[in-house]
Short mmCIF file of C-alpha atoms in Angstrom, two decimals:
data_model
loop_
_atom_site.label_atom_id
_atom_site.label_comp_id
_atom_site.label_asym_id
_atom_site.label_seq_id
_atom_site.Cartn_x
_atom_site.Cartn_y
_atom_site.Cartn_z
CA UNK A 1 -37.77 -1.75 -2.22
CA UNK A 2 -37.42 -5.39 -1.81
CA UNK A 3 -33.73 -5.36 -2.57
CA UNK A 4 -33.37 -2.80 0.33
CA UNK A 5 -35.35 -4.97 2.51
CA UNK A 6 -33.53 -8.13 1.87
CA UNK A 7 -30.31 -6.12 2.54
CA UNK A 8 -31.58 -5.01 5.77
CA UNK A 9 -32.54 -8.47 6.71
CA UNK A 10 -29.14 -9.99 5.31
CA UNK A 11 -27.50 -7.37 7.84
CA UNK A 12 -29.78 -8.28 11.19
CA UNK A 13 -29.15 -11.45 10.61
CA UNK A 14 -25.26 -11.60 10.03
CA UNK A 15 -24.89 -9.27 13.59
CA UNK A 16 -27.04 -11.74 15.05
CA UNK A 17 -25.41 -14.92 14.43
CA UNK A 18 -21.99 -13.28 14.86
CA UNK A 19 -23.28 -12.07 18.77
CA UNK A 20 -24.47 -16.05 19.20
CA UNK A 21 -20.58 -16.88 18.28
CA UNK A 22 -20.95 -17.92 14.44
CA UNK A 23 -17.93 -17.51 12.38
CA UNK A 24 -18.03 -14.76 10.01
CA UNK A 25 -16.00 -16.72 7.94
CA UNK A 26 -19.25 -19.04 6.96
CA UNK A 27 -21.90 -16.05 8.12
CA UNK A 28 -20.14 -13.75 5.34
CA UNK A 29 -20.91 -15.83 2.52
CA UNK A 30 -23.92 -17.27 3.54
CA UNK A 31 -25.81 -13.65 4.53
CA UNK A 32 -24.41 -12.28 1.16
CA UNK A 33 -26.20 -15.08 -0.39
CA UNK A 34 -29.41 -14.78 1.20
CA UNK A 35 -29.13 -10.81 0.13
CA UNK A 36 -29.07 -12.22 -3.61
CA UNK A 37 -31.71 -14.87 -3.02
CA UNK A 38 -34.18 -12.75 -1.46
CA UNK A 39 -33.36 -9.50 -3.75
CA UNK A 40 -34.50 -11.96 -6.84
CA UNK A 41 -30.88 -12.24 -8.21
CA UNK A 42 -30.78 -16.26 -7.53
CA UNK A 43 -30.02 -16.81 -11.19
CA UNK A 44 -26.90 -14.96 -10.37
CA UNK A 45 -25.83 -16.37 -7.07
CA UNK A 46 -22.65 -18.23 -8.53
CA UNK A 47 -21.71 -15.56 -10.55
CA UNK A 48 -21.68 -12.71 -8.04
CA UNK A 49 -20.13 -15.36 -5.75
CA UNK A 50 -16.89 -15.85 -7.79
CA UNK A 51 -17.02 -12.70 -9.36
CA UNK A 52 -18.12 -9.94 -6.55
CA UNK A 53 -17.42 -12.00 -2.99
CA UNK A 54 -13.69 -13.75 -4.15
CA UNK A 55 -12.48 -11.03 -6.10
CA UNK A 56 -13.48 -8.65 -3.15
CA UNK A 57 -12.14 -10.55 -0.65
CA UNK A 58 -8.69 -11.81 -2.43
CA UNK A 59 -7.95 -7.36 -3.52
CA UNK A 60 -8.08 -7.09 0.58
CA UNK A 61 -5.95 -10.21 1.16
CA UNK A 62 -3.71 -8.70 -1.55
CA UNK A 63 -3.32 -5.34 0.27
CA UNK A 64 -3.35 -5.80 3.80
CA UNK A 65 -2.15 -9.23 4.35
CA UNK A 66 1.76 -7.96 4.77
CA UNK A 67 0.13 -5.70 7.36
CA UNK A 68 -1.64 -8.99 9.53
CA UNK A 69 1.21 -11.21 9.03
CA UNK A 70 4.06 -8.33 10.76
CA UNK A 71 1.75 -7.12 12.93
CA UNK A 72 0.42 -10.58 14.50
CA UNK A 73 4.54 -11.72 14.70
CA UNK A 74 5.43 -8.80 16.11
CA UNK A 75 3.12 -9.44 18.74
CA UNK A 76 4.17 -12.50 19.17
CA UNK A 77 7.96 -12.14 19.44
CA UNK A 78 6.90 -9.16 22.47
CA UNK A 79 5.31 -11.65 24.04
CA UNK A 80 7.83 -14.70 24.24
CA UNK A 81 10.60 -12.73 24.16
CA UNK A 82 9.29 -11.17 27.40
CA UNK A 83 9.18 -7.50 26.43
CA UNK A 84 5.54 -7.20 26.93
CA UNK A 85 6.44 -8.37 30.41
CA UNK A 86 9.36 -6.24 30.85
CA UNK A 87 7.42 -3.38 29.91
CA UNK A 88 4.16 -3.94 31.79
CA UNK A 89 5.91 -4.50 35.23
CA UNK A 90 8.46 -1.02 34.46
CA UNK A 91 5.39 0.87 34.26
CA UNK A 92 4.27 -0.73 37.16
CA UNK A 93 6.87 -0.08 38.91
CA UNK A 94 7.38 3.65 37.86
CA UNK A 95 3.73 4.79 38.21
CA UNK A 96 2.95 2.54 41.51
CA UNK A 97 0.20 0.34 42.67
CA UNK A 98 -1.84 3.21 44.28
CA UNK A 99 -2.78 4.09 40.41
CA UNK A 100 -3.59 0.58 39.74
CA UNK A 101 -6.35 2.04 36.95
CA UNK A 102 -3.75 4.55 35.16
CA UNK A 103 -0.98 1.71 35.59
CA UNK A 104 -3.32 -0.96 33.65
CA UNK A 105 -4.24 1.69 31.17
CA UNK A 106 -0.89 2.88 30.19
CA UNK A 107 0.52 -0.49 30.17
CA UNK A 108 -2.21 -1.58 27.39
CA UNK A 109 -1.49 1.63 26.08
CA UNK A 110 2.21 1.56 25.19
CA UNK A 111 1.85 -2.29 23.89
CA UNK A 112 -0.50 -1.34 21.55
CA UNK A 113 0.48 1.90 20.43
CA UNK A 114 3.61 0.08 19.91
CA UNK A 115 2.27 -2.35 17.46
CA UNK A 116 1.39 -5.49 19.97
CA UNK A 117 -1.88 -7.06 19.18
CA UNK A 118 -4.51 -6.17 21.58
CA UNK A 119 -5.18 -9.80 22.00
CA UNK A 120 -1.71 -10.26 22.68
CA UNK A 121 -1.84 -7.06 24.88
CA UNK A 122 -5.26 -9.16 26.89
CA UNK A 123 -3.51 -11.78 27.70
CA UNK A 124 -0.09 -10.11 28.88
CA UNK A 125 -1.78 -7.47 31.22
CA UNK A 126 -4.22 -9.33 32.85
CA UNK A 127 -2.33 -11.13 35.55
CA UNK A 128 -0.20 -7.73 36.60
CA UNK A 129 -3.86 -6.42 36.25
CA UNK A 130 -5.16 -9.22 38.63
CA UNK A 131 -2.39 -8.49 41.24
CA UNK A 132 -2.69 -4.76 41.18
CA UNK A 133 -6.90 -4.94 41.47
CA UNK A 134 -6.45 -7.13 44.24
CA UNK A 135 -3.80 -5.23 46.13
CA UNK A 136 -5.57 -2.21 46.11
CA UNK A 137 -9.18 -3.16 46.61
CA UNK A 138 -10.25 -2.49 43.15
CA UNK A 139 -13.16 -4.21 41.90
CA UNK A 140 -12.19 -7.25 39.46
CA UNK A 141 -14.92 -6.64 37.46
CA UNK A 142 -13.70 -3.40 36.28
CA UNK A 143 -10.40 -5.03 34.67
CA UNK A 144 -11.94 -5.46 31.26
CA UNK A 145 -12.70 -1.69 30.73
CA UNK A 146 -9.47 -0.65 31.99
CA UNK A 147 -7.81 -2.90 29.46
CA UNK A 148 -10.38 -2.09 26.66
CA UNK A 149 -9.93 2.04 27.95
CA UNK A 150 -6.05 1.32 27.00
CA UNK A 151 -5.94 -1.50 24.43
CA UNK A 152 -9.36 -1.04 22.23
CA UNK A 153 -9.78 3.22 21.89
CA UNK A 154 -7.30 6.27 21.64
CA UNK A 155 -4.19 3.96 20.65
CA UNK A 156 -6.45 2.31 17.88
CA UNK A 157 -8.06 5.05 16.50
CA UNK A 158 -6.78 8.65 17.60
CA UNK A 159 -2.69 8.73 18.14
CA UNK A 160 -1.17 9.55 15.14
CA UNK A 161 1.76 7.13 14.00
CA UNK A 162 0.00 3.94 15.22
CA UNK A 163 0.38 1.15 13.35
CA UNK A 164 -3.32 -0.72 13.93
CA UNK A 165 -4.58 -2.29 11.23
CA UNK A 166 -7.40 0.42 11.64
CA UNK A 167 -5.44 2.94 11.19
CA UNK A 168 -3.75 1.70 8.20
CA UNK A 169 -6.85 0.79 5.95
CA UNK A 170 -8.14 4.02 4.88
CA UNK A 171 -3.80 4.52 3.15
CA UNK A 172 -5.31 3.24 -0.46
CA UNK A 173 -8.20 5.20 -0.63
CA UNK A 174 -7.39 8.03 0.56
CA UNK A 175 -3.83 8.41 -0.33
CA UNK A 176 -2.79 9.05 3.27
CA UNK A 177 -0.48 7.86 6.18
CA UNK A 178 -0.68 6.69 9.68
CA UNK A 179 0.61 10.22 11.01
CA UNK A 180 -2.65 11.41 9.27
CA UNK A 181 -3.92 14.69 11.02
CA UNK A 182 -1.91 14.24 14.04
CA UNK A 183 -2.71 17.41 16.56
CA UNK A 184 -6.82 16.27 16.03
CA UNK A 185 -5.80 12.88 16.53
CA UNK A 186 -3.80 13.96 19.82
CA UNK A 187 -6.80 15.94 21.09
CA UNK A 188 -9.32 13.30 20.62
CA UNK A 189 -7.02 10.97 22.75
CA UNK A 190 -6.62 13.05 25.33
CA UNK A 191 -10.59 13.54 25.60
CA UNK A 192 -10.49 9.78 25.14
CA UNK A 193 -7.75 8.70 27.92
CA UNK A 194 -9.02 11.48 30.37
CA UNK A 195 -12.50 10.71 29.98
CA UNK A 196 -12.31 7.10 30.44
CA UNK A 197 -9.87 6.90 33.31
CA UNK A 198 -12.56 9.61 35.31
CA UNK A 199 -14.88 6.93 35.26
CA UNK A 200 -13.14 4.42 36.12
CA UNK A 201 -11.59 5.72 39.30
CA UNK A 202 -15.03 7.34 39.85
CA UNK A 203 -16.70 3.94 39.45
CA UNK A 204 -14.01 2.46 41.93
CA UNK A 205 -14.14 4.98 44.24
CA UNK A 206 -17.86 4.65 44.40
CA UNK A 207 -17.46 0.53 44.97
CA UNK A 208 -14.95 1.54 48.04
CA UNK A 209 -17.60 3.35 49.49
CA UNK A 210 -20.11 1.08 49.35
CA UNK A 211 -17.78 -1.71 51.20
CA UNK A 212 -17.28 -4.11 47.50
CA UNK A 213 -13.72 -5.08 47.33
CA UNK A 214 -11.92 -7.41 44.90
CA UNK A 215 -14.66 -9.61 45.03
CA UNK A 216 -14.50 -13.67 46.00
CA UNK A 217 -13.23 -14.81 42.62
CA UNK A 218 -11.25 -18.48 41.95
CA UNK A 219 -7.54 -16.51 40.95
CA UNK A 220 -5.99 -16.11 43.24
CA UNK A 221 -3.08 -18.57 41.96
CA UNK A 222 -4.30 -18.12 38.11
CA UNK A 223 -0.82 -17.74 35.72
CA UNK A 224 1.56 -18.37 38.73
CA UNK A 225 3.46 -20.83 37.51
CA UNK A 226 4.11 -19.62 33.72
CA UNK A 227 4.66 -16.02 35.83
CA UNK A 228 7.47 -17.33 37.83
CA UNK A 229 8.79 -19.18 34.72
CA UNK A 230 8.50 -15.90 32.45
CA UNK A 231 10.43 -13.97 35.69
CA UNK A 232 13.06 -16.27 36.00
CA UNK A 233 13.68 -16.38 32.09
CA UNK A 234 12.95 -12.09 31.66
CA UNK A 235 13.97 -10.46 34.61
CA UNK A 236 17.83 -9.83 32.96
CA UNK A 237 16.08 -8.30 30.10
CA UNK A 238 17.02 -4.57 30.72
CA UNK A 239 13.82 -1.93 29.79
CA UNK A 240 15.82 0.16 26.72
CA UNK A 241 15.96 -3.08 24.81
CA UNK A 242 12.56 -3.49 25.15
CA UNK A 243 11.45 -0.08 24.68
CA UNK A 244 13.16 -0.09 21.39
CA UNK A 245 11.39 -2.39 19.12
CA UNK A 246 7.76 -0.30 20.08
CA UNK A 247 10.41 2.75 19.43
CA UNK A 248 11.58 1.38 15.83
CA UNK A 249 8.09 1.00 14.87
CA UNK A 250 7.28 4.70 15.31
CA UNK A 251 10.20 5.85 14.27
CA UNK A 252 11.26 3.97 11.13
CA UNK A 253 7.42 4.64 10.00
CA UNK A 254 7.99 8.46 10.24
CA UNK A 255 11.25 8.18 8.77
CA UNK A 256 9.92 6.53 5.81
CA UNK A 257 6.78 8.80 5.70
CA UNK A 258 8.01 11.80 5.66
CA UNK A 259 12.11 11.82 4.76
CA UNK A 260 12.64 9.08 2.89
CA UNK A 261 9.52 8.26 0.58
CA UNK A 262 9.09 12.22 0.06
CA UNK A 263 12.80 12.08 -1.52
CA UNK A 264 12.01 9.39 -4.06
CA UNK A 265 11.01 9.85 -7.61
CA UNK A 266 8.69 7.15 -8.67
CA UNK A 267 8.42 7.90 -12.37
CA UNK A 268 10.83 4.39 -12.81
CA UNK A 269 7.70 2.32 -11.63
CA UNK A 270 5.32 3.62 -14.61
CA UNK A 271 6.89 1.33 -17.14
CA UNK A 272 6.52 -1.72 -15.25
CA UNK A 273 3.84 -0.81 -12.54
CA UNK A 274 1.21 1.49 -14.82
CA UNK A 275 -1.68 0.73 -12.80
CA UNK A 276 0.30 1.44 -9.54
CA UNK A 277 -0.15 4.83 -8.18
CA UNK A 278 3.09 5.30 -5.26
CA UNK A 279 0.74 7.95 -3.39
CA UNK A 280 -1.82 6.06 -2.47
CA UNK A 281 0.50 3.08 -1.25
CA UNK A 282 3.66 4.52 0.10
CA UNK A 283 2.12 4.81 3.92
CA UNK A 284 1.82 1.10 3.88
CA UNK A 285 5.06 0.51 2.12
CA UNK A 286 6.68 2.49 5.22
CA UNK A 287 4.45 0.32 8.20
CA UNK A 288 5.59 -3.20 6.45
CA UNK A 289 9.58 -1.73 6.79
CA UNK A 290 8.79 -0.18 10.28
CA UNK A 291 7.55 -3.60 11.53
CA UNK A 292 9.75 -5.79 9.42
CA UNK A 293 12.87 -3.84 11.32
CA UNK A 294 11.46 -4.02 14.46
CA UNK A 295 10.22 -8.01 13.99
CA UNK A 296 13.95 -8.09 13.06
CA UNK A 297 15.65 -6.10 16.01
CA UNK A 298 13.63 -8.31 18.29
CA UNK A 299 14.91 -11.59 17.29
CA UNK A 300 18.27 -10.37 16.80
CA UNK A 301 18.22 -8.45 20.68
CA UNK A 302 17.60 -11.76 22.44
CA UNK A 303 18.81 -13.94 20.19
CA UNK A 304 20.77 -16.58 22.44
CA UNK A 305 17.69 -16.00 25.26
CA UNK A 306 14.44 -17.61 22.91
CA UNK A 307 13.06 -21.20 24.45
CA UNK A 308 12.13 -21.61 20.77
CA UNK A 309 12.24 -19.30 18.52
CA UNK A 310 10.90 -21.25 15.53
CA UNK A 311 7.44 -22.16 17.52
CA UNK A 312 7.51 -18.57 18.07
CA UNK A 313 7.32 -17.50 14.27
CA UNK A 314 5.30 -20.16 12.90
CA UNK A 315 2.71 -19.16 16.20
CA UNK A 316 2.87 -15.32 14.93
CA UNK A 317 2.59 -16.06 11.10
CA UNK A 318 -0.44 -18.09 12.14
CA UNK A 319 -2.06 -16.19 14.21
CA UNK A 320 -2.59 -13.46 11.64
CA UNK A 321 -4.78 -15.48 8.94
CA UNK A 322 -7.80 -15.81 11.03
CA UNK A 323 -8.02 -11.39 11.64
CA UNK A 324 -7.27 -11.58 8.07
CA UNK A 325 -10.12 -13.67 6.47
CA UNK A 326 -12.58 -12.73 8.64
CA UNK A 327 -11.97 -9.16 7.92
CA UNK A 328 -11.81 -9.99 4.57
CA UNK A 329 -14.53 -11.56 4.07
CA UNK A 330 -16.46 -8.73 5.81
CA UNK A 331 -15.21 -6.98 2.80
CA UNK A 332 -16.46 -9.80 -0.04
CA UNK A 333 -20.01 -9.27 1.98
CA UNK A 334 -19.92 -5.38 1.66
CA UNK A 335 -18.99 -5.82 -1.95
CA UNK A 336 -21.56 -8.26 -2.54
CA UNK A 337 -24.13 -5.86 -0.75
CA UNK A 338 -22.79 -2.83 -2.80
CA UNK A 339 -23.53 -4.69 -6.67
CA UNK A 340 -27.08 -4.87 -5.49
CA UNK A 341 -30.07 -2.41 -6.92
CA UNK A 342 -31.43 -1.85 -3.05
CA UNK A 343 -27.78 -0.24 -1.94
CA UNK A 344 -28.09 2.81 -3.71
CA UNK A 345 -31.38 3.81 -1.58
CA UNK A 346 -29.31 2.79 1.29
CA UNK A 347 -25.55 4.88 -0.02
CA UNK A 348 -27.82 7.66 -1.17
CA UNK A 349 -29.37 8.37 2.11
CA UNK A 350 -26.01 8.01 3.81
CA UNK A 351 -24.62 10.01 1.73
CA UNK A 352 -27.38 12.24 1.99
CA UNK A 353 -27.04 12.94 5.80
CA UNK A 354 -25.07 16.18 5.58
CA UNK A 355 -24.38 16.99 2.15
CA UNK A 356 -22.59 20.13 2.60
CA UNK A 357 -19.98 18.02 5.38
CA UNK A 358 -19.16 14.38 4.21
CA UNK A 359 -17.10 14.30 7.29
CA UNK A 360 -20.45 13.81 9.25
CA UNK A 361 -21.92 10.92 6.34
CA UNK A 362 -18.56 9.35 6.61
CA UNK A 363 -18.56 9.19 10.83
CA UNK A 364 -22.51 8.06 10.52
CA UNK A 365 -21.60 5.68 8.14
CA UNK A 366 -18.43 3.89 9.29
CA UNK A 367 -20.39 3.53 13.12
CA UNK A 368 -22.95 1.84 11.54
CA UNK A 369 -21.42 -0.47 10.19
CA UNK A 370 -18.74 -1.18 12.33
CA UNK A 371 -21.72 -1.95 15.53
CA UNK A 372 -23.58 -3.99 12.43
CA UNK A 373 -20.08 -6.11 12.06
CA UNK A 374 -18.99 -5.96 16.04
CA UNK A 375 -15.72 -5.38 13.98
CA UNK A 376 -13.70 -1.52 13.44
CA UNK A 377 -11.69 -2.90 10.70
CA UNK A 378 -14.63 -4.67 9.15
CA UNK A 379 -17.22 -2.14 9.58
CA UNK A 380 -13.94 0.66 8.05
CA UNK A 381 -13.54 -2.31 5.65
CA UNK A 382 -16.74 -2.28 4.23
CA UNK A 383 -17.98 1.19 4.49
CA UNK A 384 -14.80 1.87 2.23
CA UNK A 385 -14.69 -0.62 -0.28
CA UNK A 386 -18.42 0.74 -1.06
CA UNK A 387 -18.28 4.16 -0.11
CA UNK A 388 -14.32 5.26 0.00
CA UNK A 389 -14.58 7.17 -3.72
CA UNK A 390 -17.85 8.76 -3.03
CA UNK A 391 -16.53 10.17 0.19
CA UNK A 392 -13.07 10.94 -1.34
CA UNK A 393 -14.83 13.25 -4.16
CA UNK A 394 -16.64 14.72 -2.11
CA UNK A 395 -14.22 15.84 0.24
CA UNK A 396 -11.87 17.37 -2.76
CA UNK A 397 -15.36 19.42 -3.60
CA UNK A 398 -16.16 20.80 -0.15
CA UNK A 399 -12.15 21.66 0.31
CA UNK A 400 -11.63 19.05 2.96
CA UNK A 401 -8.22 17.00 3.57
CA UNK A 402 -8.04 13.57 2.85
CA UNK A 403 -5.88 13.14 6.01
CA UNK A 404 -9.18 15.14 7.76
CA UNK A 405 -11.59 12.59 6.08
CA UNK A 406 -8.82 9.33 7.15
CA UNK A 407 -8.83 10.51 10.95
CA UNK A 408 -12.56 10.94 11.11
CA UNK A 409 -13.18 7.35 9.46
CA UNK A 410 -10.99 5.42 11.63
CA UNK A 411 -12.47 7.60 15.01
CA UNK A 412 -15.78 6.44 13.62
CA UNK A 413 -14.68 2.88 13.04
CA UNK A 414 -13.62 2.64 16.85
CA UNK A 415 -17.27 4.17 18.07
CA UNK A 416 -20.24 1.79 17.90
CA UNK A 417 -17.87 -1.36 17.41
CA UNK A 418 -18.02 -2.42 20.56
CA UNK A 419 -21.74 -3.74 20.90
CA UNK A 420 -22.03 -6.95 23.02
CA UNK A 421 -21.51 -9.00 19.81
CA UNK A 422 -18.20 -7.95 19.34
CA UNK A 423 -15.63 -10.56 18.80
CA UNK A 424 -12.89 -8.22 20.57
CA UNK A 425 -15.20 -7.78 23.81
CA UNK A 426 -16.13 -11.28 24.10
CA UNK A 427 -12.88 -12.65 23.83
CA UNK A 428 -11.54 -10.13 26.66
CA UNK A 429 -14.46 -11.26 28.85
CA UNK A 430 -13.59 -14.84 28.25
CA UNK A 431 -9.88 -13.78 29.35
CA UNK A 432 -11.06 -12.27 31.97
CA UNK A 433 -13.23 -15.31 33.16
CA UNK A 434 -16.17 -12.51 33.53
CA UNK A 435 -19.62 -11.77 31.64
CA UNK A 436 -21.25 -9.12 29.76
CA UNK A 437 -23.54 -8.49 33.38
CA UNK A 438 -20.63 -8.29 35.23
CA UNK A 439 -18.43 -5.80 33.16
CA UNK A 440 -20.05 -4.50 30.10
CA UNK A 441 -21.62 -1.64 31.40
CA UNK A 442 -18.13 -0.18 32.01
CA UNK A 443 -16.38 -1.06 29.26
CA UNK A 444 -19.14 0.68 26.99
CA UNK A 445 -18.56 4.11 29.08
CA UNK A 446 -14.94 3.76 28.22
CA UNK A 447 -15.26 2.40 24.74
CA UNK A 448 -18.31 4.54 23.04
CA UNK A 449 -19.28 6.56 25.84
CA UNK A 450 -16.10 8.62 24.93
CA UNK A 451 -14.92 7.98 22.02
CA UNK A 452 -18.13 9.74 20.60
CA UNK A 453 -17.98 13.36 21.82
CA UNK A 454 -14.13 12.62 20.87
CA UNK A 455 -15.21 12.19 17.11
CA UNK A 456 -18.05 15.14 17.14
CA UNK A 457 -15.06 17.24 18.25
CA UNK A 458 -13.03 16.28 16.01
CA UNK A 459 -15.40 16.56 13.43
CA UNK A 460 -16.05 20.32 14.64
CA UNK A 461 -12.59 21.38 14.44
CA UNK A 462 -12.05 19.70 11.25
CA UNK A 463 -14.59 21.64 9.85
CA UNK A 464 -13.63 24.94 11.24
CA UNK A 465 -10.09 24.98 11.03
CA UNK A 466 -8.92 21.78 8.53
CA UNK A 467 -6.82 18.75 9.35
CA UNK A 468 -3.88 19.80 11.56
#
């Protein structure tokens, strides 16, 4: 019982110091050692340390970091090559400022599902989001949920093929792919997308008729001068060529997944690789091709048009070690909570929830902790570095899909992980030179509000017809 308590106190604390802006770099460590103090495991404090927390953390590092490195230069070279640009102001141009909402939306929505980095996507939208709010009246406090509604939800967590890092982390437990479950995944988007844009427009339509316009805020010159500079440099860049990198990355990845992988007989690896099992790593093996090609196509496609192309790599490559390590040492923390005698109280009452449906333990479980962590991938992280067998057996005995039990974890994962404390939210606030009073209402409808009954649909079908 006191093990469970100081676990419980060890987990308050760590989402309470991350909301007040600590580092979960430090706050990982440091909470997983006051979980060891207090459970009466001091003596072993080093030990688990070096042992549990390092050896955790560096097996994540060791599988993922390929992943955070592409992913955060990929973003990068959309950015400053000025394809997140190009792309933005095409939609904007094709759907028209009268849907300023939808615009914003699918703008954030095509970045992302494209493999830009949602921060990346923030801070590229926001001035086209600025101009379009303005022009047409719309509230500026409703800017963060409409890019959180097409940045932080269905492209994260539902559309099959994306390559978030959310959507990749269940691959080595589960033996699955990004495509995993595809026609659920492209239902509980739809619910997602529909849903929040409703209340959105419903919201600014109800601000219209109470007389509240943009509002009086200090912008109204913000970015103009790097605009004009990225227009004069971007506007010959023609919309295919930047359409196709976000193409490659889909493409290549399905390629890969299902032609080209499928085709291969990895018997030749036993001898050298014994302990590696191809099946449960192959759907990352084809995301680090899909956005290695398209990291490549980009540089190559503007290749006598970058300002500086090398500040543009090393900024991508380091941009991705921060995600990385703090995710990572979300995982050493789980780990650390996971070796002690209080957890299995805790894992056998999740477990425990629905015992005939694991699908329903696995969405209760990966919520919680992801709104305990503020973080998808950590929460996803942890939940299946301590959980991912348990729910992986029992899915084989109640005849459930693996590719079922991957779409429902990473759904779950993008649920309760937007609580105030999350690092995602604040930093899109900061962008967005707003607060939590002015704009989180809104972007919790479109970030939980949703997403939920998404999931317990999901879930539903799952159940009564399998993972399709």
């Amino acid at each position: 019982m006191t093990s469970t308590l100081a676990i419980v106190v060890s987990l308050a604390l760590l989402m309470y110091l991350a909301y007040r802006g600590v580092t979960v770099l430090l706050l990982a460590p440091l909470m997983g050692a006051l979980a060891v103090v207090l459970s009466g495991d001091a003596a072993l404090l080093l030990p688990i340390y070096t042992g549990t927390f390092m050896t955790a953390l560096s097996g994540y590092v060791l599988q993922f970091l390929p992943i955070f490195l592409l992913g955060s230069l990929f973003g990068q070279l959309m950015a400053d090559s000025g394809a997140a640009n190009t792309l933005s102001r095409w939609i904007v141009a094709s759907v028209g400022e009268k849907h300023a909402i939808v615009t914003v939306v699918l703008a954030c929505a095509l970045l992302t599902y494209g493999g830009v980095s949602l921060f990346v996507v923030a801070f590229a939208i926001y001035p086209v989001a600025v101009d379009l709010f303005r022009a047409a009246r719309i509230p500026k406090r409703l800017i963060p949920a409409t890019i959180a509604l097409g940045a932080f939800t269905f492209t994260m967590t539902a559309l099959p093929g994306t390559p978030a890092i959310q959507n990749a982390i269940p691959i080595p437990y589960f033996g699955t792919n990004v495509f995993a479950a595809p026609g659920l995944g492209i239902i509980a988007a739809a619910i997602m997308f529909g849903g929040g844009s409703w209340w959105l427009r419903r919201r600014a339509a109800a601000a219209h008729a109470a007389g509240e316009g943009y509002g009086d805020h200090d912008d109204a010159g913000e970015g103009a001068p790097a605009q004009a500079e990225q227009d004069a440099r971007w506007s010959v860049m023609p919309v295919p060529l930047a359409l196709l990198p976000l193409l490659l990355v889909v493409g290549i990845n399905a390629l890969f997944t299902y032609v080209v992988f499928p085709a291969v007989d990895f018997s030749f690896l036993a001898q050298r690789f014994p302990d590696l099992a191809p099946q449960k790593i192959v759907g990352l093996w084809a995301l680090i091709i899909a956005l290695a090609t398209a990291c490549t196509a980009l540089v190559l496609l503007r290749l006598k048009h970058w300002s500086n192309l090398k500040n543009t790599i090393n900024q991508g490559v380091f941009g991705f070690m921060l995600p990385l390590f703090n995710t990572a040492s979300e995982v050493g923390y789980g780990a650390i909570i996971a070796g002690l005698a209080g957890f299995a109280i805790i894992r056998d009452a999740v477990l425990n929830v629905a015992p005939g449906n694991p699908l329903i333990s696995e969405a209760v479980a990966m919520n919680v902790l992801a709104g305990i962590t503020g973080s998808s991938s950590g929460g996803l992280s942890i939940a299946l570095q301590t959980l991912g067998q348990d729910y992986l057996r029992m899915a084989h005995e109640a005849g459930i899909s693996a590719e079922l039990m991957h779409r429902v974890a990473v759904m779950a994962a993008g649920g309760m992980d937007t609580l105030p404390h999350c690092g995602a939210i604040i930093t899109l606030l900061a962008i967005c030179k707003l607060t939590h009073r002015q704009s989180y209402g809104d972007i919790a409808a479109v970030t939980i509000l949703f997403p939920l009954p998404a999931l317990v649909l999901v879930i539903a079908l799952g159940t009564m017809f399998g993972g399709f």
